[in-house]
Short mmCIF file of C-alpha atoms and ligand atoms in Angstrom, two decimals:
data_model
loop_
_atom_site.label_atom_id
_atom_site.label_comp_id
_atom_site.label_asym_id
_atom_site.label_seq_id
_atom_site.Cartn_x
_atom_site.Cartn_y
_atom_site.Cartn_z
CA MET A 1 0.12 -0.24 -0.24
CA ASP A 2 1.31 3.25 -0.76
CA PRO A 3 2.63 4.90 2.66
CA VAL A 4 0.35 7.71 2.34
CA SER A 5 -2.52 5.96 1.60
CA ASP A 6 -2.91 4.20 5.35
CA THR A 7 -3.61 8.25 6.95
CA TRP A 8 -6.19 8.34 5.35
CA ASN A 9 -9.55 8.70 5.53
CA PRO A 10 -12.58 10.43 5.04
CA SER A 11 -12.17 12.36 7.74
CA SER A 12 -8.67 12.58 7.46
CA TRP A 13 -9.13 16.57 5.39
CA ASN A 14 -9.76 17.95 8.95
CA GLY A 15 -6.27 17.55 10.84
CA PHE A 16 -5.31 20.16 7.12
CA PRO A 17 -5.73 23.64 6.25
CA ALA A 18 -9.00 24.01 4.68
CA ALA A 19 -9.37 27.49 2.38
CA GLN A 20 -12.25 28.60 1.44
CA GLN A 21 -14.82 27.30 4.21
CA PRO A 22 -17.91 29.18 6.14
CA ASP A 23 -18.48 30.37 9.36
CA TRP A 24 -20.41 27.89 10.30
CA PRO A 25 -22.77 29.71 13.27
CA ASP A 26 -23.80 26.79 14.12
CA PRO A 27 -21.56 23.89 14.11
CA ALA A 28 -24.45 21.07 16.54
CA ALA A 29 -26.67 22.42 13.52
CA LEU A 30 -24.22 21.66 10.92
CA GLU A 31 -22.94 18.81 12.63
CA ALA A 32 -26.88 16.40 12.36
CA VAL A 33 -27.19 17.65 9.53
CA LEU A 34 -23.78 16.14 8.66
CA LYS A 35 -24.86 12.93 10.72
CA GLU A 36 -28.35 12.46 8.32
CA LEU A 37 -26.91 13.59 4.78
CA SER A 38 -23.96 10.67 5.64
CA GLY A 39 -27.70 8.46 5.66
CA LEU A 40 -28.53 9.34 2.96
CA PRO A 41 -28.17 7.17 -0.50
CA PRO A 42 -25.57 8.01 -2.39
CA LEU A 43 -25.90 9.92 -5.85
CA VAL A 44 -23.76 7.92 -7.68
CA PHE A 45 -22.26 4.49 -7.87
CA ALA A 46 -19.01 3.75 -7.40
CA GLY A 47 -19.54 1.12 -10.40
CA GLU A 48 -20.20 4.39 -12.63
CA ALA A 49 -17.88 6.24 -11.55
CA ARG A 50 -15.13 3.33 -12.31
CA ALA A 51 -16.48 3.63 -15.93
CA LEU A 52 -15.47 7.17 -15.90
CA THR A 53 -12.44 6.98 -15.52
CA ALA A 54 -12.29 4.24 -17.65
CA GLN A 55 -13.06 6.91 -20.60
CA LEU A 56 -11.00 9.25 -18.99
CA ALA A 57 -8.17 6.76 -19.51
CA ARG A 58 -8.68 6.26 -23.47
CA VAL A 59 -9.17 10.46 -23.69
CA ALA A 60 -5.71 10.57 -21.84
CA SER A 61 -4.16 8.08 -23.96
CA GLY A 62 -5.25 9.81 -27.53
CA GLU A 63 -8.44 7.74 -28.33
CA ALA A 64 -11.38 10.06 -26.61
CA PHE A 65 -12.64 13.53 -26.02
CA LEU A 66 -13.39 15.83 -22.74
CA LEU A 67 -15.95 17.86 -22.71
CA GLN A 68 -17.13 19.43 -19.53
CA ALA A 69 -19.59 21.77 -19.01
CA GLY A 70 -22.41 22.92 -17.01
CA ASP A 71 -23.24 26.14 -14.45
CA CYS A 72 -20.70 27.45 -12.53
CA ALA A 73 -22.86 28.38 -9.82
CA GLU A 74 -26.42 26.24 -9.63
CA SER A 75 -28.97 27.74 -8.43
CA PHE A 76 -31.68 26.51 -5.63
CA ASP A 77 -34.24 29.91 -7.79
CA ALA A 78 -33.25 29.21 -11.58
CA MET A 79 -34.19 25.00 -10.96
CA ASN A 80 -36.94 23.17 -13.57
CA ALA A 81 -37.32 21.49 -16.09
CA ASP A 82 -36.11 23.08 -19.14
CA ILE A 83 -34.15 24.65 -17.71
CA ILE A 84 -31.94 21.35 -16.86
CA ARG A 85 -33.35 20.52 -20.58
CA ASP A 86 -32.24 22.40 -22.42
CA LYS A 87 -28.50 22.73 -20.46
CA LEU A 88 -28.18 18.72 -21.36
CA ARG A 89 -29.53 19.39 -24.91
CA VAL A 90 -26.24 22.79 -25.63
CA ILE A 91 -24.05 20.06 -24.52
CA LEU A 92 -25.52 17.17 -26.45
CA GLN A 93 -25.16 19.53 -29.01
CA MET A 94 -21.29 20.31 -28.40
CA ALA A 95 -20.39 16.56 -28.44
CA ILE A 96 -21.63 15.87 -31.45
CA ILE A 97 -19.39 18.45 -33.69
CA LEU A 98 -16.31 17.76 -31.32
CA THR A 99 -17.01 14.19 -31.71
CA TYR A 100 -17.43 14.91 -35.61
CA SER A 101 -14.02 17.30 -35.85
CA ALA A 102 -12.11 15.08 -33.48
CA GLY A 103 -13.18 11.57 -34.95
CA VAL A 104 -13.13 10.37 -31.97
CA PRO A 105 -15.91 9.65 -29.29
CA VAL A 106 -16.37 12.54 -26.44
CA VAL A 107 -17.01 12.11 -23.22
CA LYS A 108 -19.11 14.00 -21.43
CA VAL A 109 -18.77 15.56 -17.90
CA GLY A 110 -21.94 18.24 -17.27
CA ARG A 111 -21.11 20.31 -14.32
CA ILE A 112 -23.84 20.21 -13.33
CA ALA A 113 -26.54 17.57 -10.41
CA GLY A 114 -23.53 19.44 -6.97
CA GLN A 115 -21.99 22.66 -8.68
CA PHE A 116 -23.40 25.20 -5.50
CA ALA A 117 -20.35 26.21 -3.81
CA LYS A 118 -17.84 28.75 -4.76
CA PRO A 119 -14.69 29.58 -3.76
CA ARG A 120 -14.35 33.75 -3.12
CA SER A 121 -11.27 35.45 -2.90
CA THR A 122 -12.05 37.64 -0.49
CA ASP A 123 -14.56 36.26 2.99
CA THR A 124 -16.37 39.25 3.18
CA GLU A 125 -18.19 42.48 1.11
CA VAL A 126 -18.20 45.48 1.95
CA ILE A 127 -21.24 47.73 0.10
CA ASP A 128 -21.77 51.23 1.04
CA GLY A 129 -19.71 51.01 4.96
CA VAL A 130 -21.91 47.11 5.55
CA GLU A 131 -19.67 44.61 5.82
CA LEU A 132 -21.68 40.94 5.39
CA PRO A 133 -19.94 37.30 5.04
CA SER A 134 -18.95 37.16 1.01
CA PHE A 135 -22.02 35.22 -1.72
CA ARG A 136 -20.25 31.43 -1.66
CA GLY A 137 -23.24 28.99 -3.47
CA HIS A 138 -26.75 27.89 -2.77
CA LEU A 139 -24.72 25.04 -0.28
CA VAL A 140 -24.04 27.74 2.22
CA ASN A 141 -25.45 31.31 1.77
CA ASP A 142 -27.65 33.07 -0.70
CA ALA A 143 -26.57 36.16 -3.31
CA THR A 144 -29.09 38.70 -1.73
CA PHE A 145 -26.95 41.24 0.46
CA SER A 146 -28.26 41.02 3.54
CA GLU A 147 -27.13 39.62 7.59
CA ALA A 148 -30.14 36.23 7.37
CA ALA A 149 -29.52 35.54 3.44
CA ARG A 150 -25.58 35.72 3.84
CA THR A 151 -24.98 33.93 7.36
CA PRO A 152 -24.46 30.54 6.62
CA ASP A 153 -27.09 28.06 6.48
CA PRO A 154 -26.50 24.43 6.72
CA ARG A 155 -30.13 22.84 5.54
CA ARG A 156 -28.55 24.43 2.30
CA LEU A 157 -26.26 21.25 2.45
CA LEU A 158 -29.70 18.99 1.65
CA GLN A 159 -31.75 21.56 -0.79
CA ALA A 160 -27.92 21.02 -3.13
CA TYR A 161 -28.55 17.32 -2.03
CA ASN A 162 -32.17 16.87 -3.23
CA GLN A 163 -31.64 19.28 -5.76
CA SER A 164 -28.90 17.16 -7.37
CA ALA A 165 -31.01 13.59 -6.45
CA SER A 166 -33.60 15.53 -8.72
CA THR A 167 -31.99 16.69 -11.63
CA LEU A 168 -29.87 13.37 -12.08
CA ASN A 169 -33.09 11.88 -12.49
CA LEU A 170 -33.79 14.06 -14.86
CA LEU A 171 -31.02 13.77 -16.63
CA ARG A 172 -30.99 9.81 -16.31
CA ALA A 173 -34.33 9.55 -17.90
CA PHE A 174 -33.41 12.22 -20.98
CA THR A 175 -29.98 10.88 -22.10
CA LYS A 176 -31.53 7.22 -21.80
CA GLY A 177 -35.34 8.07 -22.97
CA GLY A 178 -34.75 9.03 -26.47
CA PHE A 179 -34.40 13.03 -26.34
CA ALA A 180 -30.00 12.62 -27.08
CA ASP A 181 -31.32 10.19 -30.64
CA VAL A 182 -28.15 12.24 -33.00
CA ARG A 183 -30.30 12.62 -35.09
CA ARG A 184 -32.73 15.08 -33.51
CA VAL A 185 -29.40 16.36 -32.30
CA HIS A 186 -28.37 17.11 -35.57
CA ALA A 187 -31.78 19.14 -36.53
CA TRP A 188 -31.08 21.46 -33.18
CA ASN A 189 -27.64 22.30 -34.77
CA GLN A 190 -29.58 23.02 -38.04
CA GLU A 191 -31.60 25.23 -37.40
CA HIS A 192 -28.72 26.74 -35.64
CA ILE A 193 -26.76 27.18 -38.59
CA ALA A 194 -29.54 28.30 -40.48
CA SER A 195 -30.69 31.16 -38.11
CA SER A 196 -27.06 32.25 -37.62
CA THR A 197 -25.29 35.15 -39.09
CA GLU A 198 -21.71 33.30 -38.86
CA GLY A 199 -23.85 30.37 -39.63
CA HIS A 200 -21.72 29.81 -43.48
CA ARG A 201 -19.08 29.49 -42.35
CA TYR A 202 -19.99 25.81 -40.42
CA GLU A 203 -22.11 24.53 -42.80
CA GLN A 204 -19.63 22.90 -44.49
CA LEU A 205 -19.32 20.60 -41.10
CA ALA A 206 -22.87 20.27 -41.09
CA SER A 207 -23.33 18.33 -43.80
CA GLY A 208 -20.00 16.55 -42.89
CA ILE A 209 -22.35 15.37 -40.76
CA ASP A 210 -25.56 15.35 -42.69
CA SER A 211 -23.40 12.75 -44.73
CA ALA A 212 -21.93 10.94 -42.37
CA LEU A 213 -25.62 10.03 -40.65
CA ARG A 214 -27.08 9.23 -44.07
CA PHE A 215 -24.02 6.58 -44.83
CA VAL A 216 -25.19 5.14 -41.41
CA GLU A 217 -28.78 4.69 -42.01
CA ALA A 218 -28.22 3.71 -45.26
CA ALA A 219 -26.13 0.63 -43.74
CA GLY A 220 -28.74 -0.66 -41.51
CA PHE A 221 -28.50 1.48 -38.13
CA ALA A 222 -31.46 3.15 -37.61
CA THR A 223 -31.08 6.14 -35.24
CA SER A 224 -33.53 5.10 -33.34
CA GLU A 225 -32.69 1.49 -32.60
CA ASP A 226 -29.54 1.24 -32.24
CA SER A 227 -28.79 2.02 -28.66
CA ARG A 228 -25.37 3.70 -29.54
CA LEU A 229 -26.80 6.02 -31.87
CA HIS A 230 -30.23 7.85 -28.91
CA GLU A 231 -28.41 6.88 -25.47
CA VAL A 232 -25.74 8.87 -23.97
CA ASP A 233 -23.51 8.65 -21.34
CA LEU A 234 -23.62 12.24 -19.19
CA PHE A 235 -21.13 11.73 -15.71
CA THR A 236 -21.75 14.36 -13.29
CA SER A 237 -18.99 17.18 -11.26
CA HIS A 238 -18.32 19.87 -9.56
CA GLU A 239 -16.26 21.14 -7.27
CA ALA A 240 -14.87 19.93 -4.34
CA LEU A 241 -14.88 22.58 -1.99
CA MET A 242 -17.65 21.56 1.32
CA LEU A 243 -15.10 19.04 2.41
CA GLY A 244 -18.27 18.25 5.61
CA TYR A 245 -20.56 18.02 2.53
CA GLU A 246 -18.37 15.33 0.58
CA GLU A 247 -17.73 13.33 3.76
CA ALA A 248 -20.74 12.72 4.56
CA LEU A 249 -21.44 11.57 1.14
CA THR A 250 -18.35 9.12 0.72
CA ARG A 251 -18.96 5.67 0.94
CA ARG A 252 -16.64 2.42 0.99
CA ASP A 253 -17.39 0.43 -2.55
CA SER A 254 -19.05 -3.10 -1.13
CA ILE A 255 -17.10 -4.56 -4.06
CA THR A 256 -13.83 -2.93 -3.95
CA GLY A 257 -13.65 -1.85 -0.26
CA ASP A 258 -12.71 1.09 -1.83
CA TRP A 259 -13.48 5.00 -1.03
CA TYR A 260 -16.05 6.94 -3.65
CA ASP A 261 -17.32 10.61 -2.50
CA CYS A 262 -20.77 9.31 -3.77
CA SER A 263 -21.78 13.82 -4.66
CA ALA A 264 -21.09 13.31 -8.20
CA HIS A 265 -18.69 10.94 -10.19
CA MET A 266 -15.77 13.09 -11.35
CA LEU A 267 -14.27 15.93 -8.34
CA TRP A 268 -11.92 18.30 -9.16
CA VAL A 269 -10.07 20.47 -6.59
CA GLY A 270 -9.96 24.43 -7.50
CA GLU A 271 -7.47 26.59 -7.66
CA ARG A 272 -7.64 28.62 -4.91
CA THR A 273 -7.60 24.93 -3.07
CA ARG A 274 -5.53 23.67 -4.58
CA GLN A 275 -2.01 23.78 -1.63
CA LEU A 276 -0.39 19.81 -1.40
CA ASP A 277 -0.74 20.08 1.77
CA GLY A 278 -4.02 21.51 2.15
CA ALA A 279 -7.63 19.50 3.17
CA HIS A 280 -8.90 19.49 0.08
CA VAL A 281 -5.82 17.72 -1.97
CA GLU A 282 -5.71 15.38 2.00
CA PHE A 283 -9.24 14.41 0.54
CA LEU A 284 -9.63 14.05 -2.93
CA ARG A 285 -6.40 11.52 -1.99
CA GLY A 286 -7.93 9.69 -0.92
CA VAL A 287 -11.27 9.31 -3.01
CA GLN A 288 -11.72 6.31 -6.14
CA ASN A 289 -13.93 9.07 -8.28
CA PRO A 290 -11.72 10.45 -11.20
CA VAL A 291 -10.80 14.02 -10.57
CA GLY A 292 -9.38 17.32 -11.57
CA CYS A 293 -7.16 20.52 -10.45
CA LYS A 294 -7.24 23.69 -12.34
CA LEU A 295 -3.61 25.26 -13.22
CA GLY A 296 -3.79 29.05 -12.67
CA PRO A 297 -0.99 30.75 -14.36
CA THR A 298 1.51 30.96 -11.35
CA ALA A 299 1.50 26.55 -11.56
CA THR A 300 5.18 25.80 -11.77
CA PRO A 301 6.11 22.15 -12.84
CA ALA A 302 6.85 21.81 -10.03
CA ASP A 303 3.46 22.08 -8.82
CA ALA A 304 2.42 19.85 -11.91
CA LEU A 305 4.24 17.19 -10.87
CA GLU A 306 3.27 17.32 -7.26
CA ILE A 307 -0.18 16.85 -7.87
CA CYS A 308 0.22 14.27 -10.12
CA GLU A 309 2.21 12.55 -7.89
CA VAL A 310 0.13 13.22 -4.24
CA LEU A 311 -3.19 12.69 -6.13
CA ASN A 312 -1.72 9.63 -8.58
CA PRO A 313 0.63 8.45 -6.63
CA ASN A 314 -0.38 5.17 -8.61
CA ARG A 315 0.05 6.40 -11.99
CA ILE A 316 -3.74 5.43 -12.88
CA PRO A 317 -4.03 6.58 -17.23
CA GLY A 318 -8.40 8.30 -16.69
CA ARG A 319 -7.53 8.66 -12.61
CA LEU A 320 -6.48 12.56 -13.43
CA THR A 321 -7.44 15.71 -14.93
CA LEU A 322 -5.34 18.59 -15.47
CA VAL A 323 -7.48 21.87 -16.21
CA SER A 324 -5.69 24.49 -17.21
CA ARG A 325 -6.76 28.71 -17.08
CA MET A 326 -4.47 30.65 -17.54
CA GLY A 327 -5.67 33.11 -19.57
CA ALA A 328 -5.99 34.06 -23.57
CA ALA A 329 -2.17 35.74 -23.80
CA ASN A 330 -0.90 33.68 -21.19
CA VAL A 331 -1.52 30.19 -22.45
CA GLU A 332 1.12 28.86 -24.33
CA SER A 333 3.91 29.92 -22.56
CA LYS A 334 2.75 28.92 -18.59
CA LEU A 335 0.99 26.01 -20.48
CA ALA A 336 4.12 24.05 -22.42
CA PRO A 337 6.39 24.14 -19.23
CA LEU A 338 4.17 22.00 -17.34
CA LEU A 339 3.43 19.52 -20.28
CA ARG A 340 7.35 18.59 -20.22
CA ALA A 341 7.70 18.33 -16.76
CA VAL A 342 4.15 16.10 -16.50
CA THR A 343 4.53 14.46 -20.17
CA ASP A 344 8.95 13.91 -18.74
CA ALA A 345 7.67 12.53 -15.70
CA GLY A 346 6.00 9.66 -17.91
CA HIS A 347 2.22 10.55 -15.67
CA PRO A 348 -0.76 9.46 -18.41
CA VAL A 349 -3.01 12.60 -17.45
CA VAL A 350 -5.58 14.26 -19.57
CA TRP A 351 -5.21 18.27 -20.21
CA ALA A 352 -8.56 19.99 -20.19
CA CYS A 353 -8.79 23.32 -21.05
CA ASP A 354 -10.64 26.21 -19.54
CA PRO A 355 -10.95 29.00 -21.11
CA MET A 356 -13.49 31.25 -19.17
CA HIS A 357 -11.76 31.56 -15.50
CA GLY A 358 -7.60 33.24 -16.89
CA ASN A 359 -10.68 35.67 -18.95
CA THR A 360 -13.08 37.39 -16.56
CA PHE A 361 -13.03 41.16 -16.86
CA THR A 362 -15.34 43.98 -16.21
CA SER A 363 -17.31 45.87 -18.66
CA GLU A 364 -17.20 49.19 -19.21
CA ASN A 365 -20.89 49.56 -17.16
CA GLY A 366 -19.49 47.13 -14.58
CA ARG A 367 -20.84 43.82 -15.17
CA LYS A 368 -18.14 40.66 -14.89
CA THR A 369 -17.84 39.46 -18.21
CA ARG A 370 -15.70 37.27 -20.71
CA HIS A 371 -15.75 37.88 -24.23
CA PHE A 372 -16.03 34.93 -26.63
CA ASP A 373 -13.07 35.41 -28.89
CA ASP A 374 -11.10 35.41 -25.85
CA VAL A 375 -12.21 32.24 -24.78
CA VAL A 376 -11.69 31.19 -28.75
CA ALA A 377 -8.15 32.32 -28.15
CA GLU A 378 -7.23 29.97 -25.27
CA VAL A 379 -8.50 27.09 -26.46
CA GLY A 380 -6.67 28.16 -29.96
CA GLY A 381 -3.25 28.86 -27.29
CA PHE A 382 -4.62 25.73 -25.47
CA PHE A 383 -4.08 23.07 -28.60
CA ALA A 384 -1.26 25.50 -30.22
CA ALA A 385 1.36 24.08 -26.88
CA HIS A 386 -0.17 20.86 -27.54
CA ARG A 387 0.74 20.65 -31.00
CA ALA A 388 4.54 21.30 -29.90
CA GLU A 389 5.01 19.78 -27.12
CA GLY A 390 3.28 16.76 -29.36
CA THR A 391 0.47 15.86 -26.46
CA TRP A 392 -3.08 15.37 -26.78
CA PRO A 393 -5.42 18.77 -26.14
CA GLY A 394 -7.52 16.10 -24.70
CA GLY A 395 -10.77 18.65 -23.83
CA ILE A 396 -12.61 21.42 -23.02
CA HIS A 397 -14.12 22.67 -19.29
CA VAL A 398 -15.99 25.15 -19.74
CA GLU A 399 -19.59 26.99 -17.95
CA LEU A 400 -22.42 27.62 -19.76
CA THR A 401 -26.03 27.42 -20.05
CA GLY A 402 -29.05 26.28 -22.39
CA ASP A 403 -30.85 29.62 -21.58
CA ALA A 404 -29.96 32.87 -24.20
CA VAL A 405 -28.94 35.17 -20.94
CA THR A 406 -26.17 37.69 -22.29
CA GLU A 407 -23.58 37.19 -19.56
CA CYS A 408 -20.76 36.70 -22.13
CA LEU A 409 -19.48 39.27 -25.37
CA GLY A 410 -19.17 38.27 -29.08
CA GLY A 411 -19.94 35.31 -30.44
CA GLY A 412 -22.59 34.83 -33.82
CA ASP A 413 -25.08 36.70 -32.41
CA GLN A 414 -22.57 39.65 -31.39
CA LEU A 415 -24.01 40.94 -28.16
CA ASP A 416 -21.77 44.27 -26.86
CA ASP A 417 -22.10 45.25 -23.35
CA ALA A 418 -25.33 46.78 -23.40
CA ASP A 419 -26.89 43.59 -24.83
CA LEU A 420 -25.29 42.27 -21.04
CA GLU A 421 -27.94 43.98 -19.48
CA LEU A 422 -31.01 41.92 -21.26
CA ARG A 423 -30.56 39.35 -19.37
CA TYR A 424 -27.03 38.83 -16.98
CA GLU A 425 -29.11 35.90 -14.71
CA THR A 426 -25.76 33.99 -13.34
CA ILE A 427 -25.13 33.60 -9.65
CA CYS A 428 -21.89 34.36 -10.48
CA ASP A 429 -19.44 34.02 -13.39
CA PRO A 430 -21.18 34.83 -16.84
CA ARG A 431 -21.50 31.77 -18.56
CA LEU A 432 -21.76 31.52 -22.77
CA ASN A 433 -25.49 30.52 -23.34
CA GLY A 434 -26.54 28.84 -25.74
CA ARG A 435 -26.07 30.16 -29.08
CA GLN A 436 -22.44 30.88 -28.06
CA SER A 437 -21.68 27.76 -26.70
CA VAL A 438 -22.75 26.02 -30.29
CA ASP A 439 -21.06 28.97 -31.65
CA LEU A 440 -17.76 27.68 -29.75
CA ALA A 441 -18.47 23.81 -30.38
CA PHE A 442 -18.12 25.26 -34.20
CA ARG A 443 -14.69 26.70 -33.64
CA VAL A 444 -12.80 23.72 -31.55
CA ALA A 445 -13.99 21.90 -34.61
CA GLU A 446 -12.43 24.11 -37.03
CA LEU A 447 -8.85 23.61 -34.13
CA LEU A 448 -9.56 20.14 -34.11
CA SER A 449 -9.63 19.17 -37.52
C1 PEP B 501 -14.80 27.67 -11.33
O1 PEP B 501 -14.58 26.91 -11.95
O2 PEP B 501 -16.31 27.94 -11.09
C2 PEP B 501 -13.52 27.85 -10.50
C3 PEP B 501 -13.88 28.77 -9.45
O3 PEP B 501 -12.10 27.78 -11.14
P1 PEP B 501 -11.31 28.27 -10.32
O4 PEP B 501 -11.20 27.51 -9.24
O5 PEP B 501 -10.75 27.28 -11.72
O6 PEP B 501 -11.01 29.82 -10.08
CO1 CO B 502 -16.53 29.97 -12.78
#
């Protein structure tokens, strides 16, 4: 056994400094909720997490591509069947474009059914001289600027569990019930092209998909009858931030005896909580789910190597995904040394590009936003760095919604500063809307082919 893993248990993280934890006003109430959670059924099963590891192993070896996408922060308020369906729909639309252009399977992982906790740059927020705890996601408190709303409330952990369960239930129904039929998804993409001013740019790609589908059907595979053409696997993921919640959903697998965090298939540690001697890394190193780690522009090759050693000491392909989020201007120069160091050390990782978090800025009217062109540019730099190093650009990790929000600038519909006032609805970071997301997939397709 690995020398460190015998010191690990689901609560060993308590012996390490945990960044980004709220000040729970009533520790006894928190304990009671955690106890209740630990008796509730797991949201996912160990076997599913192992299946995702196997699929990600194919990404690590260049035989598949990862699409990880969903909300920055899911909301307790904006929660209904249409929102879930539309988010799934856009992920499926992107996946089919990427599958065709990459020529390999696309592993689909949502930032969904559990993405409720947010790291913040400061513990408190001051408005007009009033200081209150920062909003940390609906798992902890509410964004409204009042003492009552901002006070961390442990009952929210149960609500997050329940919302995750009902979201996952609907996703399972949609992905296995015919909604994901490849013909249907392709028809949505054709509608997108027909209604987009930039659509002509993508017509060739779409007609390629069309011919491929006609060929498949002519050869005798009816998309409505072959499960591979009308069902998909959509895995769930979120940042493992509130460790008490994650611990309460961690269970020992009866088949292997290993521990799995059954709150989601995949968990990641964020840019602000990836300290090697911190509680988040300690927790994640002991669960056998596939895990991710964000790497921002301050990450050194030594940091990346240490993350690999701690989170994947046995070098299991698919276990670890490194998600770079460097910013469009930095990505080539910052990523290349990391690619080299990890590759030279022989660590089998999935490399994914988060082109969102390094490209956030404040618009003239004071909105936190991102420009579509910067997002595309970061993905472009990510591909260039991989080409130069001879490594596989394994995937993208994006914040999106299926709704027609106006939170990011640019895209085929050329949203500008004034448009940000129309439907700015995110409770945290600005998300690509449904149309911008499909546009992004077409742009990534151009980079892939
Ligand atoms: C996020 O993914 O929403 C996030 C906070 O990212 P990062 O940790 O990379 O800043
Ligand atoms: Co975010």
